[in-house]
Short mmCIF file of C-alpha atoms in Angstrom, two decimals:
data_model
loop_
_atom_site.label_atom_id
_atom_site.label_comp_id
_atom_site.label_asym_id
_atom_site.label_seq_id
_atom_site.Cartn_x
_atom_site.Cartn_y
_atom_site.Cartn_z
CA GLN A 1 -5.18 106.10 151.38
CA TRP A 2 -3.57 109.48 150.62
CA PHE A 3 -3.09 110.10 154.32
CA ALA A 4 -1.62 106.60 154.77
CA ILE A 5 0.95 107.18 152.02
CA LEU A 6 2.09 110.47 153.53
CA ALA A 7 2.32 108.91 157.00
CA ILE A 8 4.29 105.88 155.76
CA ILE A 9 6.99 107.97 154.06
CA ASN A 10 7.30 110.43 156.93
CA PRO A 11 11.04 110.95 157.56
CA TRP A 12 10.81 110.03 161.23
CA VAL A 13 8.89 106.83 160.52
CA LEU A 14 11.57 105.65 158.08
CA TYR A 15 14.47 106.93 160.17
CA LEU A 16 13.37 105.09 163.31
CA LEU A 17 13.43 101.83 161.36
CA THR A 18 17.22 102.17 161.45
CA GLU A 19 17.37 102.71 165.21
CA PRO A 20 17.15 99.89 167.80
CA ILE A 21 14.66 101.78 169.99
CA VAL A 22 11.03 101.26 170.90
CA GLU A 23 9.21 103.92 168.86
CA THR A 24 8.56 101.72 165.81
CA THR A 25 7.25 98.83 167.91
CA TYR A 26 5.24 101.27 170.00
CA LEU A 27 3.68 102.89 166.92
CA PHE A 28 2.77 99.46 165.55
CA PHE A 29 0.79 98.48 168.66
CA ILE A 30 -0.81 101.92 168.91
CA LEU A 31 -2.10 101.64 165.36
CA LEU A 32 -3.19 98.05 165.90
CA THR A 33 -5.08 99.07 169.04
CA PHE A 34 -6.88 101.87 167.26
CA TYR A 35 -7.71 99.62 164.32
CA PHE A 36 -9.60 97.22 166.58
CA LEU A 37 -10.93 99.99 168.82
CA LEU A 38 -12.50 101.94 165.95
CA ASN A 39 -13.92 98.71 164.54
CA ARG A 40 -15.47 97.98 167.95
CA SER A 41 -13.52 94.78 168.60
CA ASN A 42 -12.53 93.64 172.08
CA TYR A 43 -9.10 92.73 170.71
CA CYS A 44 -8.22 96.39 171.23
CA TYR A 45 -7.73 95.60 174.93
CA LEU A 46 -5.21 92.88 174.12
CA PHE A 47 -3.06 95.13 171.95
CA ALA A 48 -3.39 98.05 174.35
CA ALA A 49 -2.06 95.75 177.10
CA ILE A 50 0.89 94.81 174.90
CA ALA A 51 1.54 98.49 174.15
CA THR A 52 1.84 99.24 177.88
CA MET A 53 4.72 96.78 177.98
CA VAL A 54 6.51 98.98 175.46
CA ARG A 55 5.89 102.36 177.10
CA TYR A 56 4.03 103.34 180.28
CA GLU A 57 1.84 106.04 178.76
CA ALA A 58 0.09 103.46 176.56
CA THR A 59 -2.24 102.95 179.53
CA ALA A 60 -4.19 105.83 177.98
CA LEU A 61 -5.14 103.40 175.20
CA ILE A 62 -6.89 101.22 177.77
CA LEU A 63 -8.74 104.28 179.06
CA ALA A 64 -9.78 105.20 175.51
CA ALA A 65 -11.05 101.67 174.82
CA PHE A 66 -13.03 101.60 178.09
CA ILE A 67 -14.65 105.01 177.54
CA MET A 68 -15.59 104.08 174.00
CA ASP A 69 -17.22 100.92 175.33
CA LEU A 70 -19.16 103.01 177.86
CA ILE A 71 -20.43 105.11 174.96
CA TYR A 72 -21.36 102.28 172.59
CA ARG A 73 -22.25 99.44 174.96
CA LYS A 74 -25.77 100.05 176.21
CA THR A 75 -26.53 97.17 178.58
CA LYS A 76 -25.23 96.80 182.12
CA LYS A 77 -23.74 93.40 181.29
CA GLN A 78 -21.80 94.79 178.35
CA ARG A 79 -20.38 97.63 180.43
CA ILE A 80 -19.35 95.31 183.26
CA LEU A 81 -17.63 93.12 180.69
CA ALA A 82 -15.85 96.19 179.28
CA PHE A 83 -14.65 97.08 182.79
CA ALA A 84 -13.36 93.54 183.28
CA TYR A 85 -11.49 93.72 179.96
CA SER A 86 -9.91 97.02 180.96
CA VAL A 87 -8.78 95.61 184.32
CA LEU A 88 -7.26 92.57 182.63
CA ALA A 89 -5.56 94.80 180.06
CA ALA A 90 -4.07 96.94 182.83
CA ALA A 91 -2.82 93.93 184.81
CA PRO A 92 0.56 93.58 183.01
CA PHE A 93 1.21 97.29 183.53
CA GLY A 94 0.20 96.99 187.18
CA ILE A 95 2.61 94.09 187.72
CA TRP A 96 5.38 96.03 185.97
CA MET A 97 4.78 99.09 188.13
CA LEU A 98 4.62 96.99 191.31
CA GLY A 99 8.00 95.48 190.48
CA THR A 100 9.35 98.93 189.69
CA ILE A 101 8.19 100.36 193.02
CA LEU A 102 9.55 97.42 194.99
CA THR A 103 13.00 97.74 193.39
CA TRP A 104 13.11 101.48 192.80
CA GLY A 105 15.79 103.51 194.51
CA SER A 106 16.27 107.25 194.65
CA GLU A 107 19.44 106.96 192.58
CA GLY A 108 19.71 106.09 188.92
CA SER A 109 18.11 107.25 185.70
CA HIS A 110 14.68 105.65 185.95
CA TYR A 111 11.75 107.64 184.54
CA LEU A 112 10.26 108.03 188.01
CA ASN A 113 13.42 109.72 189.19
CA VAL A 114 13.12 112.22 186.37
CA PHE A 115 9.64 113.22 187.51
CA PHE A 116 9.93 112.89 191.28
CA ALA A 117 13.56 112.94 192.48
CA LYS A 118 14.47 116.38 193.81
CA ASP A 119 18.17 116.26 192.94
CA TYR A 120 17.83 114.83 189.45
CA ALA A 121 17.83 118.22 187.74
CA LYS A 122 21.31 119.00 189.07
CA GLY A 123 22.77 117.01 186.18
CA PHE A 124 21.35 119.43 183.59
CA THR A 125 23.39 122.33 182.24
CA GLU A 126 20.20 124.37 181.80
CA SER A 127 17.14 124.81 183.97
CA VAL A 128 14.35 122.23 183.84
CA GLU A 129 11.93 124.98 182.80
CA ASP A 130 13.92 125.48 179.60
CA ARG A 131 13.68 121.77 178.79
CA ILE A 132 9.93 121.30 179.22
CA GLY A 133 6.71 123.01 178.20
CA ILE A 134 3.67 122.81 175.94
CA VAL A 135 5.00 125.29 173.37
CA LYS A 136 8.38 123.55 173.09
CA HIS A 137 6.73 120.21 172.44
CA MET A 138 4.19 121.69 170.04
CA ASN A 139 7.20 122.81 168.01
CA LEU A 140 8.76 119.33 168.21
CA LEU A 141 5.48 117.77 167.12
CA TRP A 142 5.30 120.20 164.21
CA GLN A 143 8.81 119.18 163.15
CA VAL A 144 7.71 115.54 162.91
CA ALA A 145 4.22 115.92 161.44
CA PHE A 146 4.13 119.12 159.37
CA TYR A 147 7.64 120.37 158.62
CA PRO A 148 8.29 117.72 155.91
CA LEU A 149 5.08 118.51 154.02
CA LEU A 150 6.17 121.68 152.24
CA MET A 151 9.67 122.88 151.44
CA PRO A 152 10.63 126.31 150.05
CA TYR A 153 12.25 126.82 146.68
CA LEU A 154 15.94 126.00 146.49
CA ASP A 155 16.82 129.65 145.90
CA ALA A 156 14.39 130.97 148.49
CA GLY A 157 15.96 133.32 151.01
CA ARG A 158 16.04 132.78 154.73
CA ASP A 159 13.22 135.27 155.27
CA ALA A 160 10.98 133.46 152.78
CA ALA A 161 11.70 130.11 154.41
CA ASP A 162 10.99 131.51 157.89
CA THR A 163 7.71 132.96 156.65
CA LEU A 164 6.74 129.58 155.20
CA TRP A 165 7.49 127.81 158.51
CA LYS A 166 5.49 130.37 160.49
CA LEU A 167 2.50 129.98 158.16
CA SER A 168 2.86 126.21 158.38
CA LYS A 169 2.73 126.33 162.18
CA LEU A 170 -0.24 128.69 162.10
CA PHE A 171 -2.26 126.53 159.69
CA ALA A 172 -1.27 123.33 161.49
CA ALA A 173 -2.43 124.68 164.86
CA ALA A 174 -5.64 126.13 163.42
CA GLY A 175 -6.55 122.92 161.61
CA PHE A 176 -5.70 120.71 164.58
CA PHE A 177 -7.62 122.65 167.22
CA PHE A 178 -10.63 123.24 164.99
CA GLY A 179 -10.70 119.56 164.02
CA ALA A 180 -10.47 118.45 167.65
CA LEU A 181 -13.08 120.89 168.98
CA TYR A 182 -15.48 120.52 166.07
CA GLY A 183 -15.21 116.73 166.22
CA LEU A 184 -16.11 116.77 169.91
CA PHE A 185 -18.92 119.27 169.31
CA LYS A 186 -20.41 117.00 166.64
CA LYS A 187 -19.99 113.99 168.97
CA ASN A 188 -17.60 112.26 166.64
CA TRP A 189 -16.47 109.63 169.13
CA ASN A 190 -13.58 108.50 166.93
CA ILE A 191 -12.06 111.94 167.47
CA LEU A 192 -12.62 111.53 171.20
CA ALA A 193 -10.82 108.17 171.18
CA LEU A 194 -7.80 109.69 169.43
CA LEU A 195 -7.68 112.60 171.88
CA LEU A 196 -7.97 110.33 174.93
CA PHE A 197 -4.60 108.89 173.95
CA PHE A 198 -3.02 111.95 172.33
CA VAL A 199 -3.59 114.46 175.14
CA PRO A 200 -2.17 112.41 178.08
CA TYR A 201 0.76 111.28 175.93
CA PHE A 202 1.57 114.85 174.89
CA ILE A 203 1.25 116.29 178.40
CA VAL A 204 3.47 113.59 179.95
CA HIS A 205 6.22 114.25 177.42
CA ALA A 206 5.81 118.01 177.71
CA ARG A 207 6.70 117.57 181.40
CA TYR A 208 9.56 115.16 180.68
CA PRO A 209 12.87 117.10 180.74
CA TYR A 210 14.32 115.38 177.67
CA PRO A 211 12.83 117.21 174.66
CA LEU A 212 13.59 114.61 172.00
CA THR A 213 11.86 114.94 168.64
CA ARG A 214 11.48 111.17 168.26
CA PHE A 215 9.12 111.04 171.24
CA HIS A 216 6.44 112.53 169.00
CA ALA A 217 6.78 109.96 166.23
CA PRO A 218 4.10 107.70 167.82
CA ILE A 219 1.50 110.51 167.78
CA PHE A 220 2.37 112.67 164.77
CA TRP A 221 -0.24 110.88 162.65
CA ILE A 222 -3.00 111.87 165.07
CA ALA A 223 -2.01 115.54 164.84
CA LEU A 224 -1.88 115.36 161.06
CA LEU A 225 -5.18 113.49 160.82
CA LEU A 226 -7.01 115.95 163.09
CA CYS A 227 -5.57 118.87 161.13
CA LEU A 228 -6.81 117.43 157.84
CA PHE A 229 -10.18 116.69 159.42
CA GLY A 230 -10.32 120.28 160.65
CA PHE A 231 -9.79 121.79 157.21
CA GLN A 232 -12.19 119.30 155.64
CA SER A 233 -14.81 120.32 158.20
CA ILE A 234 -14.20 124.01 157.51
CA TRP A 235 -14.72 123.45 153.79
CA ASN A 236 -17.87 121.38 154.38
CA LEU A 237 -19.28 124.16 156.55
CA LEU A 238 -18.48 126.83 153.98
CA ASN A 239 -19.85 124.76 151.11
CA LYS A 240 -22.84 123.29 152.93
CA ASN A 241 -25.59 122.35 150.47
CA SER A 242 -23.20 123.41 147.66
CA ARG A 243 -23.75 127.07 148.52
CA ILE A 244 -20.49 128.10 146.83
CA PRO A 245 -21.11 128.59 143.10
CA ARG A 246 -19.59 125.93 140.89
CA PRO A 247 -17.41 128.38 138.91
CA ILE A 248 -15.77 129.60 142.12
CA VAL A 249 -15.02 126.00 143.19
CA LEU A 250 -13.46 125.31 139.80
CA LEU A 251 -11.45 128.54 140.01
CA LEU A 252 -10.08 127.57 143.45
CA GLN A 253 -9.18 124.10 142.18
CA GLY A 254 -7.43 125.65 139.19
CA ILE A 255 -5.44 128.04 141.41
CA ILE A 256 -4.35 125.18 143.67
CA LEU A 257 -3.36 123.10 140.63
CA ILE A 258 -1.27 125.91 139.12
CA ILE A 259 0.49 126.83 142.37
CA ALA A 260 1.24 123.18 143.19
CA CYS A 261 2.62 122.52 139.69
CA ILE A 262 4.85 125.60 139.72
CA TRP A 263 6.11 124.73 143.19
CA LEU A 264 6.68 121.11 142.19
CA VAL A 265 8.64 122.09 139.09
CA GLY A 266 10.82 124.28 141.28
CA LEU A 267 11.64 121.41 143.66
CA LEU A 268 12.07 118.49 141.25
CA PRO A 269 15.59 119.49 140.10
CA ALA A 270 16.77 119.06 143.69
CA LEU A 271 16.05 115.31 143.80
CA PRO A 272 19.23 114.29 141.93
CA LYS A 273 21.24 116.59 144.21
CA LEU A 274 19.78 114.86 147.27
CA LYS A 275 20.76 111.39 146.07
CA PRO A 276 24.43 111.59 147.22
CA VAL A 277 23.18 112.68 150.66
CA SER A 278 20.94 109.63 150.99
CA VAL A 279 21.33 106.97 148.31
CA THR A 280 19.23 104.65 150.48
CA SER A 281 16.10 106.81 150.24
CA ALA A 282 16.58 108.18 146.70
CA SER A 283 13.83 105.97 145.24
CA VAL A 284 11.21 106.82 147.88
CA PRO A 285 9.61 109.85 146.16
CA TYR A 286 9.46 108.10 142.77
CA VAL A 287 7.87 104.98 144.23
CA ALA A 288 5.42 107.06 146.27
CA MET A 289 4.39 109.13 143.25
CA ALA A 290 3.96 105.98 141.15
CA VAL A 291 1.68 104.51 143.84
CA ILE A 292 -0.32 107.74 143.93
CA PHE A 293 -0.73 107.71 140.13
CA ILE A 294 -1.88 104.08 140.16
CA LEU A 295 -4.33 104.55 143.04
CA LEU A 296 -5.78 107.68 141.50
CA ALA A 297 -6.24 105.92 138.16
CA VAL A 298 -7.90 102.93 139.82
CA ARG A 299 -10.18 105.16 141.91
CA THR A 300 -11.15 107.16 138.83
CA TYR A 301 -11.96 103.99 136.92
CA ILE A 302 -13.98 102.41 139.74
CA TYR A 303 -15.88 105.46 140.97
CA LYS A 304 -16.19 107.16 137.56
CA PHE A 305 -15.08 110.57 138.79
CA LYS A 306 -16.37 113.34 136.52
CA ASP A 307 -14.33 116.17 138.00
CA PRO A 308 -10.90 115.97 136.32
CA LEU A 309 -9.76 119.36 137.59
CA HIS A 310 -10.27 118.22 141.18
CA GLN A 311 -8.38 114.99 140.54
CA PHE A 312 -5.46 116.79 138.90
CA ALA A 313 -5.31 119.28 141.79
CA VAL A 314 -5.18 116.42 144.30
CA LEU A 315 -2.48 114.70 142.25
CA ALA A 316 -0.35 117.86 142.04
CA VAL A 317 -0.60 118.59 145.76
CA LEU A 318 0.25 115.00 146.72
CA CYS A 319 3.28 114.94 144.41
CA LEU A 320 4.43 118.28 145.82
CA VAL A 321 4.21 116.92 149.37
CA VAL A 322 6.06 113.72 148.39
CA VAL A 323 8.92 115.66 146.81
CA SER A 324 9.07 118.09 149.75
CA ASN A 325 9.18 115.14 152.12
CA GLN A 326 12.38 113.89 150.49
CA PHE A 327 14.35 116.91 151.72
CA GLY A 328 13.74 116.02 155.36
CA LEU A 329 14.09 112.31 154.71
CA ALA A 330 17.49 112.60 153.01
CA GLN A 331 18.82 114.82 155.77
CA LEU A 332 17.53 112.64 158.59
CA LEU A 333 18.13 109.18 157.16
CA GLY A 334 21.44 109.75 155.41
CA ASN A 335 22.82 106.44 154.16
CA GLY A 336 20.78 104.48 156.71
CA GLN A 337 23.84 103.13 158.48
CA ARG A 338 24.11 103.78 162.22
CA GLU A 339 27.06 101.59 163.21
CA GLN A 340 29.81 103.25 161.17
#
């Protein structure tokens, strides 16, 4: 639930609710598809088919569902049925593409022209190579998924802020790639399902000569989830069979708690200053922190946690991230009005 809260209040998620474009609808059907896919329900094909009617690259969801069925369905009948479901799910996309091909001309701004028309790039003021690329889109993805998570002090210099961003990118990349590779190594098929959609989506947009940050809003949660899984896996490997002495674990938790609290105290005074920038979103951090407090209290009561230092460290880090998130949210959302 901590991950869900952070994803829900992500600045780009809330900002796109104010824009009449497809990303919010697209994200909804992606999440719905994965919900049924990871719960091994055939309804995942239905929602994947609907997602392809929002954006072409959602066909990767159908591929992910089919491959997961090949892994989990053991009988020949079940696999044939999975293939039939995938064909039916791809039918709306196939009809759409057939209509596109029959009516497509070499002129115009259709997506296919962007990828295949030779003269399309003449309309750009810079070369196509400067508008595409893996590294460029990794940076755009970082801006959506990781940039809002930790903000520097208000009086931090430019050099300190740049250092923080560089470390953020380094840790984000390390966590993501370790999580992805380790998940595949351990045959965690849920990780495979996420990657079967994430990788084709990312590559297509890395080749698309319109480097818009919002294009990564539908997949930022996958990057963030894999990064968190990566660091969780690293910790589990280091502390396998509780090999790290208990005092050292408590010391690390205490250090994290102190650093998070000091950082949080340094950022809290900025919240009132951000309110005039975005009155619409001013209540978001307070509501989010209240929800975190309530959930943590309920979890502690139900599961009888006996490690208060760990719980306080988690609480401090989550509150720090929520407050940091408000900086990007206020700047991006503004007053929430787009027609003035």
